[in-house]
Short mmCIF file of C-alpha atoms in Angstrom, two decimals:
data_model
loop_
_atom_site.label_atom_id
_atom_site.label_comp_id
_atom_site.label_asym_id
_atom_site.label_seq_id
_atom_site.Cartn_x
_atom_site.Cartn_y
_atom_site.Cartn_z
CA UNK S 1 127.41 96.29 87.23
CA UNK S 2 124.48 98.47 86.12
CA UNK S 3 123.08 95.58 84.06
CA UNK S 4 123.39 93.26 87.06
CA UNK S 5 121.51 95.75 89.26
CA UNK S 6 118.75 96.09 86.67
CA UNK S 7 118.33 92.32 86.33
CA UNK S 8 118.26 91.97 90.13
CA UNK S 9 115.63 94.70 90.57
CA UNK S 10 113.34 93.30 87.87
CA UNK S 11 113.74 89.74 89.20
CA UNK S 12 112.86 90.49 92.83
CA UNK S 13 109.92 92.64 91.69
CA UNK S 14 108.04 89.81 89.98
CA UNK S 15 104.43 89.63 91.18
CA UNK S 16 104.63 85.85 91.70
CA UNK S 17 107.43 86.40 94.20
CA UNK S 18 105.35 89.12 95.83
CA UNK S 19 102.44 86.74 96.34
CA UNK S 20 104.71 84.11 97.88
CA UNK S 21 106.26 86.79 100.09
CA UNK S 22 102.80 87.90 101.18
CA UNK S 23 101.80 84.38 102.24
CA UNK S 24 105.07 83.79 104.07
CA UNK S 25 104.97 87.09 105.98
CA UNK S 26 101.38 86.52 107.11
CA UNK S 27 102.07 83.06 108.49
CA UNK S 28 102.53 82.45 112.21
CA UNK S 29 105.94 80.96 111.46
CA UNK S 30 107.11 84.39 110.31
CA UNK S 31 107.04 85.57 113.93
CA UNK S 32 110.49 84.03 114.37
CA UNK S 33 111.86 86.77 112.13
CA UNK S 34 110.48 89.68 114.17
CA UNK S 35 113.36 89.89 116.66
CA UNK S 36 116.06 89.65 113.95
CA UNK S 37 114.11 92.28 111.96
CA UNK S 38 114.16 94.63 114.96
CA UNK S 39 117.92 94.19 115.35
CA UNK S 40 118.67 94.45 111.63
CA UNK S 41 116.81 97.73 111.15
CA UNK S 42 117.60 99.12 114.62
CA UNK S 43 113.96 99.77 115.45
CA UNK S 44 113.33 101.79 118.60
CA UNK S 45 112.01 99.28 121.14
CA UNK S 46 110.30 102.08 123.06
CA UNK S 47 107.84 102.39 120.16
CA UNK S 48 106.80 98.74 119.94
CA UNK S 49 105.12 96.12 122.06
CA UNK S 50 106.84 92.87 123.00
CA UNK S 51 107.62 90.86 119.81
CA UNK S 52 105.39 88.01 120.98
CA UNK S 53 102.37 90.36 120.85
CA UNK S 54 102.39 90.32 117.02
CA UNK S 55 100.69 87.53 115.06
CA UNK S 56 103.08 87.65 112.09
CA UNK S 57 105.85 89.68 110.47
CA UNK S 58 103.20 91.59 108.50
CA UNK S 59 101.34 92.34 111.73
CA UNK S 60 104.56 93.76 113.15
CA UNK S 61 105.28 95.78 110.03
CA UNK S 62 101.89 97.54 110.12
CA UNK S 63 102.07 98.02 113.90
CA UNK S 64 100.33 100.95 115.52
CA UNK S 65 102.06 103.38 117.84
CA UNK S 66 101.23 105.25 121.04
CA UNK S 67 99.73 108.60 119.90
CA UNK S 68 101.76 110.30 122.62
CA UNK S 69 104.93 109.45 120.72
CA UNK S 70 103.75 111.35 117.64
CA UNK S 71 102.19 114.64 118.79
CA UNK S 72 100.41 116.55 116.04
CA UNK S 73 101.73 120.10 115.55
CA UNK S 74 99.03 122.58 116.50
CA UNK S 75 97.93 125.65 114.57
CA UNK S 76 94.99 126.48 112.32
CA UNK S 77 97.02 126.60 109.10
CA UNK S 78 99.82 124.19 109.98
CA UNK S 79 100.36 121.15 107.76
CA UNK S 80 102.06 118.08 109.24
CA UNK S 81 103.93 115.14 107.80
CA UNK S 82 101.54 112.23 107.19
CA UNK S 83 104.27 109.63 107.78
CA UNK S 84 107.61 108.80 109.36
CA UNK S 85 110.36 108.73 106.76
CA UNK S 86 113.21 110.44 104.96
CA UNK S 87 112.70 113.38 102.60
CA UNK S 88 113.96 112.10 99.25
CA UNK S 89 112.97 115.09 97.09
CA UNK S 90 111.32 118.47 97.53
CA UNK S 91 110.93 121.68 95.59
CA UNK S 92 108.77 123.62 93.15
CA UNK S 93 107.43 122.08 89.96
CA UNK S 94 108.26 123.32 86.49
CA UNK S 95 104.80 123.88 85.06
CA UNK S 96 103.02 120.53 85.24
CA UNK S 97 106.18 118.49 85.84
CA UNK S 98 108.02 117.63 89.05
CA UNK S 99 111.54 116.29 89.49
CA UNK S 100 112.02 113.06 91.43
CA UNK S 101 114.97 110.72 91.85
CA UNK S 102 117.92 112.56 90.35
CA UNK S 103 116.45 114.78 87.65
CA UNK S 104 113.75 112.43 86.37
CA UNK S 105 110.78 114.51 85.23
CA UNK S 106 107.26 113.28 85.98
CA UNK S 107 104.09 114.91 84.69
CA UNK S 108 101.45 115.57 87.33
CA UNK S 109 98.75 114.03 85.13
CA UNK S 110 100.78 110.82 84.82
CA UNK S 111 101.58 110.53 88.53
CA UNK S 112 98.07 111.39 89.68
CA UNK S 113 96.31 109.47 86.88
CA UNK S 114 94.02 112.48 86.77
CA UNK S 115 93.86 114.75 83.67
CA UNK S 116 92.61 117.94 85.34
CA UNK S 117 95.72 119.10 87.21
CA UNK S 118 95.59 122.80 86.33
CA UNK S 119 94.96 123.81 89.95
CA UNK S 120 98.18 122.04 91.00
CA UNK S 121 100.35 123.48 88.22
CA UNK S 122 103.62 125.08 89.46
CA UNK S 123 103.08 123.20 92.71
CA UNK S 124 105.35 122.53 95.67
CA UNK S 125 106.08 118.83 96.10
CA UNK S 126 107.68 116.56 98.68
CA UNK S 127 108.65 112.91 98.33
CA UNK S 128 108.99 110.99 101.63
CA UNK S 129 110.59 107.54 101.58
CA UNK S 130 109.57 105.03 104.26
CA UNK S 131 112.32 102.53 105.04
CA UNK S 132 111.67 99.07 106.52
CA UNK S 133 112.38 100.45 110.00
CA UNK S 134 109.74 103.18 109.86
CA UNK S 135 106.21 103.33 111.23
CA UNK S 136 104.10 102.55 108.14
CA UNK S 137 100.71 104.04 108.92
CA UNK S 138 99.58 107.21 107.17
CA UNK S 139 97.81 110.14 108.82
CA UNK S 140 95.95 113.18 107.57
CA UNK S 141 98.31 116.18 107.13
CA UNK S 142 95.56 118.84 107.26
CA UNK S 143 91.77 118.87 107.76
CA UNK S 144 90.15 118.53 104.34
CA UNK S 145 87.56 116.77 102.20
CA UNK S 146 88.34 113.96 99.74
CA UNK S 147 87.34 115.13 96.25
CA UNK S 148 89.10 112.47 94.15
CA UNK S 149 90.54 109.04 94.89
CA UNK S 150 91.87 106.46 92.47
CA UNK S 151 93.83 103.21 92.63
CA UNK S 152 96.39 102.83 89.83
CA UNK S 153 97.59 99.25 89.20
CA UNK S 154 101.25 98.70 88.40
CA UNK S 155 104.54 97.08 89.30
CA UNK S 156 106.16 96.62 92.71
CA UNK S 157 109.70 97.83 92.10
CA UNK S 158 111.69 98.78 95.22
CA UNK S 159 111.52 102.52 95.95
CA UNK S 160 114.90 102.69 97.69
CA UNK S 161 118.02 104.21 96.11
CA UNK S 162 118.72 101.06 94.10
CA UNK S 163 115.23 101.01 92.64
CA UNK S 164 114.95 104.69 91.72
CA UNK S 165 118.44 104.72 90.17
CA UNK S 166 117.73 101.61 88.09
CA UNK S 167 114.11 101.85 86.89
CA UNK S 168 113.19 104.80 84.70
CA UNK S 169 109.91 106.51 85.63
CA UNK S 170 109.55 104.16 88.61
CA UNK S 171 106.96 106.22 90.49
CA UNK S 172 104.68 106.26 87.45
CA UNK S 173 105.10 102.50 86.94
CA UNK S 174 104.50 101.25 90.48
CA UNK S 175 101.03 100.59 91.85
CA UNK S 176 99.73 103.53 93.83
CA UNK S 177 96.71 105.38 95.12
CA UNK S 178 96.17 109.03 94.23
CA UNK S 179 93.96 111.25 96.38
CA UNK S 180 93.13 114.93 95.97
CA UNK S 181 91.82 116.87 98.97
CA UNK S 182 90.22 120.29 99.30
CA UNK S 183 90.39 122.37 102.47
CA UNK S 184 87.57 124.44 103.90
CA UNK S 185 89.31 127.52 102.49
CA UNK S 186 89.39 126.05 98.98
CA UNK S 187 93.06 125.03 98.80
CA UNK S 188 93.78 121.72 97.07
CA UNK S 189 96.54 119.23 97.76
CA UNK S 190 97.32 115.70 96.64
CA UNK S 191 98.70 112.67 98.45
CA UNK S 192 100.11 109.79 96.41
CA UNK S 193 100.83 106.50 98.16
CA UNK S 194 103.31 104.41 96.17
CA UNK S 195 103.57 100.67 96.84
CA UNK S 196 106.87 98.86 96.45
CA UNK S 197 108.91 95.68 96.77
CA UNK S 198 107.25 92.64 98.25
CA UNK S 199 103.50 92.91 98.59
CA UNK S 200 103.14 96.55 97.62
CA UNK S 201 99.75 96.55 99.31
CA UNK S 202 98.20 99.92 100.08
CA UNK S 203 95.24 100.28 102.44
CA UNK S 204 93.14 103.47 102.35
CA UNK S 205 90.49 104.10 105.00
CA UNK S 206 88.34 106.89 103.57
CA UNK S 207 85.96 107.62 100.68
CA UNK S 208 85.23 110.44 98.25
CA UNK S 209 83.22 113.18 99.93
CA UNK S 210 84.48 112.38 103.42
CA UNK S 211 85.77 115.22 105.62
CA UNK S 212 88.84 114.13 107.57
CA UNK S 213 90.43 115.89 110.58
CA UNK S 214 94.16 116.46 110.83
CA UNK S 215 96.08 113.59 112.38
CA UNK S 216 93.51 110.86 111.78
CA UNK S 217 94.86 107.60 110.39
CA UNK S 218 93.92 107.34 106.71
CA UNK S 219 95.77 104.23 105.61
CA UNK S 220 98.86 102.07 105.79
CA UNK S 221 101.49 100.31 103.71
CA UNK S 222 102.42 96.64 103.81
CA UNK S 223 106.13 96.41 102.99
CA UNK S 224 107.85 99.13 101.03
CA UNK S 225 106.53 102.58 100.33
CA UNK S 226 106.81 106.24 99.42
CA UNK S 227 104.42 109.16 99.90
CA UNK S 228 104.42 112.10 97.49
CA UNK S 229 102.70 115.31 98.60
CA UNK S 230 101.68 118.04 96.15
CA UNK S 231 100.49 121.51 97.23
CA UNK S 232 99.25 124.55 95.32
CA UNK S 233 102.27 126.85 95.10
CA UNK S 234 100.54 130.16 95.80
CA UNK S 235 98.66 128.82 98.81
CA UNK S 236 101.45 126.87 100.53
CA UNK S 237 104.51 127.97 102.50
CA UNK S 238 107.05 125.18 103.23
CA UNK S 239 108.90 125.09 106.55
CA UNK S 240 112.40 126.54 106.25
CA UNK S 241 114.11 123.65 108.04
CA UNK S 242 113.20 121.02 105.42
CA UNK S 243 116.09 119.50 103.45
CA UNK S 244 116.69 116.44 101.28
CA UNK S 245 117.80 113.34 103.25
CA UNK S 246 116.28 114.74 106.44
CA UNK S 247 114.42 112.27 108.65
CA UNK S 248 110.95 113.38 109.62
CA UNK S 249 108.24 112.12 111.97
CA UNK S 250 104.50 111.89 111.46
CA UNK S 251 102.85 114.94 113.05
CA UNK S 252 105.87 117.20 112.53
CA UNK S 253 105.22 120.56 110.86
CA UNK S 254 106.20 120.65 107.18
CA UNK S 255 104.53 123.90 106.17
CA UNK S 256 101.38 125.99 106.33
CA UNK S 257 98.57 127.23 104.12
CA UNK S 258 98.55 130.96 103.47
CA UNK S 259 95.54 133.01 104.51
#
């Protein structure tokens, strides 16, 4: 059974299939799948426009949302979730390694594709999985300046439970973007956007040197995704309510920076 799962995951993750999937989902004909998609994934109709308002299935997938439905938690030091999703992993790193997907160790340098990770050593990390039913736009968790941004090419393995249990070091193999931010107070944090099954396309709407306010949209995913957040341990206090498998909304408080 494990061999079958592995063959299935590697087969559906072929880039040629991803390109065909991309073309199909962007076509006007794909609109016929929007209503079944809504029913299949039990998407809240209060958060979407009428299905006929979307040009394609991709257009529906990257849909925007009424800002009033995702209020941004107030407070000078409060950090908010950048996405809707489910907390897959969270905790404190062991030196320069973090644990993701059932005791798989990942080095920070490998995940971030950035050798100078000393400031993030012994960090606090959080892995948020976005399912097909979630809102797939990404927002700024805290006001800060972009000091490093890099696209890392890779595979498009699924990042759901099947994918992470089948592919070793999946998050370091998939295509991703890695961004490091610095706050006005000097605290650093990283945001890794991991692409996945299908197109695996990641859009980022900022540049190095830019100062971004909390809550502003900074990117989006097109089909399949995970966001990994990394904070400096001594400067970050996580919210007490956070647990693995908990669903979370963009704008919800996940912690705060210490004075």
